[in-house]
CSV table of C-alpha atoms and ligand atoms in Angstrom, one decimal:
chain,number,residue,atom,x,y,z
A,1,MET,CA,0.2,-0.1,-0.3
A,2,LYS,CA,2.6,2.5,1.3
A,3,PHE,CA,4.5,2.1,-2.4
A,4,GLU,CA,1.3,3.5,-4.3
A,5,ASP,CA,2.2,6.3,-6.4
A,6,THR,CA,-1.2,7.8,-7.5
A,7,PHE,CA,-2.4,10.4,-9.7
A,8,LYS,CA,-3.3,12.4,-6.9
A,9,HIS,CA,0.5,12.2,-5.7
A,10,LYS,CA,1.7,13.1,-9.3
A,11,GLY,CA,-1.0,16.0,-9.2
A,12,LEU,CA,0.7,17.3,-5.8
A,13,ARG,CA,4.2,16.6,-7.3
A,14,GLN,CA,3.6,18.7,-9.9
A,15,LYS,CA,2.3,21.5,-8.1
A,16,LEU,CA,5.3,21.4,-5.7
A,17,VAL,CA,8.1,21.1,-8.5
A,18,ASP,CA,6.0,24.3,-10.1
A,19,GLY,CA,6.5,26.5,-7.1
A,20,ILE,CA,10.2,25.2,-6.9
A,21,MET,CA,10.7,26.6,-10.6
A,22,LEU,CA,9.1,30.0,-9.3
A,23,LYS,CA,11.3,30.1,-6.5
A,24,GLY,CA,14.2,29.8,-9.2
A,25,VAL,CA,15.1,26.4,-10.1
A,26,ARG,CA,15.2,26.3,-13.4
A,27,ASN,CA,17.3,23.5,-14.8
A,28,GLU,CA,14.7,21.2,-16.7
A,29,ASP,CA,16.7,17.9,-16.0
A,30,VAL,CA,16.7,18.8,-12.0
A,31,LEU,CA,13.1,19.6,-12.2
A,32,LYS,CA,11.9,16.8,-14.2
A,33,ALA,CA,14.0,13.9,-11.6
A,34,LEU,CA,11.9,16.0,-8.9
A,35,LEU,CA,8.8,15.2,-10.6
A,36,LYS,CA,9.9,11.4,-11.2
A,37,VAL,CA,10.8,10.8,-7.4
A,38,PRO,CA,7.8,9.9,-5.0
A,39,ARG,CA,8.5,11.7,-2.0
A,40,HIS,CA,6.1,10.4,-0.1
A,41,TYR,CA,7.9,6.8,0.0
A,42,PHE,CA,10.9,8.6,1.7
A,43,MET,CA,8.7,10.2,4.9
A,44,ASP,CA,8.1,9.0,8.5
A,45,SER,CA,4.7,7.5,8.4
A,46,GLY,CA,3.4,9.9,10.5
A,47,PHE,CA,4.3,12.8,8.2
A,48,VAL,CA,3.4,11.0,4.9
A,49,SER,CA,0.5,13.1,4.3
A,50,PHE,CA,3.0,16.4,4.2
A,51,ALA,CA,5.4,14.9,1.6
A,52,TYR,CA,4.5,17.5,-1.2
A,53,LYS,CA,4.7,20.5,1.4
A,54,ASP,CA,8.1,22.4,0.5
A,55,GLN,CA,9.3,22.0,4.0
A,56,ALA,CA,12.0,19.4,5.8
A,57,PHE,CA,10.4,17.2,8.1
A,58,PRO,CA,11.8,14.9,10.9
A,59,ILE,CA,12.9,11.2,9.7
A,60,GLY,CA,14.0,10.1,13.5
A,61,GLU,CA,17.5,10.1,14.8
A,62,ASP,CA,17.3,14.2,15.4
A,63,GLN,CA,17.5,14.3,11.5
A,64,THR,CA,15.2,15.7,8.4
A,65,ILE,CA,15.0,14.7,5.0
A,66,SER,CA,15.6,18.0,3.1
A,67,GLN,CA,13.0,20.7,1.9
A,68,PRO,CA,12.5,19.9,-1.8
A,69,TYR,CA,13.4,23.2,-2.9
A,70,THR,CA,17.0,23.0,-1.4
A,71,VAL,CA,17.6,19.5,-2.7
A,72,ALA,CA,16.8,21.4,-6.0
A,73,PHE,CA,18.9,24.1,-5.4
A,74,GLN,CA,22.2,22.0,-4.3
A,75,THR,CA,21.5,19.5,-7.4
A,76,GLU,CA,21.5,22.5,-9.9
A,77,LEU,CA,24.7,24.1,-8.4
A,78,LEU,CA,26.1,20.6,-8.5
A,79,ASP,CA,25.5,20.5,-12.3
A,80,VAL,CA,26.2,16.7,-13.1
A,81,ARG,CA,26.8,15.2,-16.2
A,82,LYS,CA,25.6,11.2,-16.6
A,83,HIS,CA,27.4,8.6,-15.2
A,84,ASP,CA,29.6,10.9,-12.9
A,85,LYS,CA,30.6,9.6,-9.5
A,86,VAL,CA,29.0,11.2,-7.1
A,87,LEU,CA,29.6,11.4,-3.7
A,88,GLU,CA,27.1,12.5,-0.9
A,89,ILE,CA,27.5,13.0,2.5
A,90,GLY,CA,24.4,12.6,4.9
A,91,THR,CA,22.0,9.8,3.3
A,92,GLY,CA,19.1,10.6,5.4
A,93,SER,CA,16.0,9.5,4.3
A,94,GLY,CA,17.5,8.7,0.8
A,95,TYR,CA,16.0,11.5,-1.0
A,96,GLN,CA,18.3,13.5,-2.5
A,97,ALA,CA,20.2,10.3,-3.1
A,98,ALA,CA,17.4,8.9,-5.4
A,99,VAL,CA,16.8,12.6,-7.1
A,100,LEU,CA,20.4,12.3,-8.2
A,101,LEU,CA,20.2,8.8,-9.5
A,102,GLU,CA,17.5,9.7,-11.9
A,103,LEU,CA,20.0,12.3,-13.5
A,104,GLY,CA,21.5,9.3,-14.5
A,105,VAL,CA,24.7,9.5,-12.5
A,106,ARG,CA,26.5,7.0,-9.8
A,107,VAL,CA,25.8,7.9,-6.4
A,108,PHE,CA,27.8,6.9,-3.4
A,109,THR,CA,26.3,7.8,-0.2
A,110,ILE,CA,27.5,8.0,3.3
A,111,GLU,CA,25.5,8.2,6.5
A,112,ARG,CA,27.2,8.7,10.5
A,113,GLN,CA,23.5,7.4,12.1
A,114,ARG,CA,23.9,3.8,12.1
A,115,LYS,CA,19.6,3.2,12.1
A,116,LEU,CA,19.2,5.7,9.5
A,117,PHE,CA,21.5,3.9,7.5
A,118,LEU,CA,20.1,0.5,8.2
A,119,LYS,CA,16.5,2.0,7.5
A,120,THR,CA,17.4,4.0,4.4
A,121,GLN,CA,19.6,1.0,3.0
A,122,ALA,CA,16.9,-1.5,3.3
A,123,LEU,CA,14.4,1.1,1.8
A,124,LEU,CA,15.9,2.1,-1.4
A,125,PRO,CA,16.4,-1.1,-3.5
A,126,LEU,CA,12.8,-1.5,-2.8
A,127,ILE,CA,11.7,1.4,-4.7
A,128,HIS,CA,14.6,0.8,-7.3
A,129,TYR,CA,17.1,3.2,-6.3
A,130,LYS,CA,20.3,1.7,-5.9
A,131,PRO,CA,23.1,4.1,-4.5
A,132,ARG,CA,26.0,2.3,-3.0
A,133,PHE,CA,25.3,2.8,0.5
A,134,PHE,CA,28.3,3.4,3.6
A,135,TYR,CA,28.0,3.4,7.2
A,136,GLY,CA,30.8,5.9,8.5
A,137,ASP,CA,31.9,9.4,8.9
A,138,GLY,CA,31.5,11.6,6.0
A,139,TYR,CA,34.6,14.1,7.0
A,140,LYS,CA,36.9,11.0,6.2
A,141,GLY,CA,34.9,10.8,2.6
A,142,LEU,CA,35.5,7.1,0.7
A,143,PRO,CA,39.1,7.3,-0.2
A,144,ALA,CA,39.2,3.7,-1.6
A,145,PHE,CA,36.3,5.3,-4.6
A,146,ALA,CA,38.3,8.6,-4.8
A,147,PRO,CA,38.1,10.5,-6.9
A,148,PHE,CA,34.9,11.6,-7.8
A,149,ASP,CA,33.5,14.3,-10.1
A,150,ARG,CA,31.0,15.8,-7.8
A,151,ILE,CA,30.7,15.8,-3.9
A,152,LEU,CA,27.8,17.0,-2.3
A,153,ILE,CA,27.3,17.6,1.6
A,154,THR,CA,23.8,17.8,3.3
A,155,ALA,CA,24.7,19.0,6.5
A,156,ALA,CA,26.2,22.0,7.8
A,157,ALA,CA,30.0,22.2,8.2
A,158,PRO,CA,32.2,24.6,9.6
A,159,GLU,CA,34.9,24.5,7.1
A,160,ILE,CA,35.3,22.8,4.1
A,161,PRO,CA,36.7,19.0,5.0
A,162,VAL,CA,40.4,19.0,4.1
A,163,GLU,CA,40.0,15.2,3.0
A,164,LEU,CA,36.9,15.6,0.7
A,165,LEU,CA,38.8,18.5,-1.2
A,166,GLN,CA,41.4,15.7,-1.7
A,167,GLN,CA,38.9,13.3,-3.0
A,168,LEU,CA,37.3,15.4,-5.7
A,169,LYS,CA,38.6,15.3,-9.5
A,170,VAL,CA,40.6,18.3,-10.7
A,171,GLY,CA,37.5,19.8,-12.9
A,172,GLY,CA,35.3,18.6,-10.4
A,173,LYS,CA,32.8,20.6,-8.1
A,174,MET,CA,31.8,20.2,-4.9
A,175,VAL,CA,28.3,21.7,-3.2
A,176,ILE,CA,28.5,22.5,0.4
A,177,PRO,CA,26.3,24.5,3.3
A,178,LYS,CA,29.3,26.3,5.3
A,179,GLY,CA,28.8,27.7,8.6
A,180,GLY,CA,27.5,27.6,12.1
A,181,ALA,CA,24.6,26.4,13.9
A,182,MET,CA,22.1,29.3,12.8
A,183,ASN,CA,22.5,29.2,8.9
A,184,GLN,CA,24.9,28.5,6.5
A,185,ASP,CA,26.4,30.1,3.0
A,186,MET,CA,25.9,27.6,0.0
A,187,ILE,CA,29.4,27.3,-1.2
A,188,LEU,CA,30.2,25.9,-5.1
A,189,LEU,CA,33.7,25.2,-5.1
A,190,GLU,CA,35.3,24.4,-8.3
A,191,LYS,CA,38.6,22.4,-8.1
A,192,THR,CA,41.0,24.1,-11.1
A,193,GLY,CA,44.0,22.5,-10.2
A,194,GLU,CA,46.0,20.1,-7.6
A,195,ASP,CA,45.8,22.9,-4.9
A,196,GLU,CA,43.6,25.4,-6.8
A,197,TYR,CA,40.0,26.0,-6.2
A,198,LYS,CA,37.3,28.8,-6.8
A,199,GLU,CA,34.7,29.4,-4.4
A,200,SER,CA,31.0,31.2,-4.7
A,201,LYS,CA,28.3,31.8,-2.5
A,202,HIS,CA,24.8,31.0,-2.9
A,203,GLY,CA,22.3,32.3,-0.7
A,204,LEU,CA,22.0,31.3,3.0
A,205,PHE,CA,20.6,28.2,4.3
A,206,VAL,CA,19.8,26.1,7.4
A,207,PHE,CA,21.0,22.5,7.3
A,208,VAL,CA,21.5,20.1,10.5
A,209,PRO,CA,24.8,19.8,11.8
A,210,MET,CA,27.9,17.7,10.1
A,211,LEU,CA,29.3,15.9,13.4
A,212,ASN,CA,31.9,14.0,13.6
A,213,GLY,CA,32.7,10.3,14.0
A,214,THR,CA,29.4,7.8,13.7
A,215,SER,CA,26.6,7.3,16.0
A,216,ASN,CA,25.0,3.8,16.9
A,217,GLY,CA,21.9,5.9,17.6
A,218,ASN,CA,21.6,5.0,21.4
A,219,ASN,CA,23.7,7.9,22.8
A,220,SER,CA,23.0,10.5,20.6
B,1,SAH,N1,20.4,14.0,2.1
B,1,SAH,C1,19.3,13.7,3.0
B,1,SAH,C2,19.5,14.8,3.8
B,1,SAH,C3,19.8,14.6,5.4
B,1,SAH,S1,19.9,15.5,6.7
B,1,SAH,C4,17.9,13.4,2.7
B,1,SAH,O1,17.7,13.8,1.3
B,1,SAH,O2,17.2,13.3,3.5
B,1,SAH,C5,21.5,15.0,7.1
B,1,SAH,C6,22.2,13.9,7.3
B,1,SAH,O3,23.6,14.1,7.5
B,1,SAH,C7,21.6,13.3,8.8
B,1,SAH,O4,21.0,11.7,8.5
B,1,SAH,C8,22.5,13.0,9.5
B,1,SAH,O5,22.9,12.2,10.2
B,1,SAH,C9,24.0,13.1,8.4
B,1,SAH,N2,25.1,13.6,8.8
B,1,SAH,C10,25.7,14.4,9.9
B,1,SAH,N3,27.2,14.5,10.3
B,1,SAH,C11,27.7,13.5,8.8
B,1,SAH,C12,29.0,12.4,9.0
B,1,SAH,N4,29.7,13.5,9.7
B,1,SAH,N5,28.8,11.8,8.3
B,1,SAH,C13,28.3,11.2,7.1
B,1,SAH,N6,26.5,11.8,7.5
B,1,SAH,C14,26.6,12.8,8.3
């Protein structure tokens, strides 16, 4: 029952995407990807009826599924090409990973909360999304799978993590909300040489913090 994508859902999704377009996201491939992903599959049971509101909602473990506008905005800024190797930090509900997969890229996604990691790793294949899942600390990235064409961080980082910079290809791009607890600047970082980067700011957003280490969900 839960995995039913009805005309009603599709209609609500179209409205949501129309709203996101009005807020300024214009990339057609990104908008189409959002149209395809049934966000209600990714919500916690108590919030399913809000799936097509343009808001973040709780997904347990003190975490949230990002606001669809924010997902669209970050994805547009990331500017992926088909078959790119993309590293996502903060799997959470898996919604952002699904949007990336709809764009035809390969997704490697890391989550530090064990319960969320297990839940999302079980859910996504059931709804035909197959990123590669990793339980671990996103600050460390995935050296064994580097380098990446694109790196997307979906939690607020106080600084740009050096290890992630090292795992980005020359010519690659990283999108990261950088700042403290109140709000963060959306930063686009382009790696122009082995030790050369170009940084630009793209407005203020509010994310849950990127935390160090891993958590088994019992003590945080
Ligand atoms: N991309 C998610 C957004 C989830 S919110 C979605 O579409 O639903 C941010 C997520 O980042 C949370 O699940 C949080 O547990 C995770 N996170 C925070 N710090 C992390 C770290 N160091 N490594 C990996 N994941 C982290």
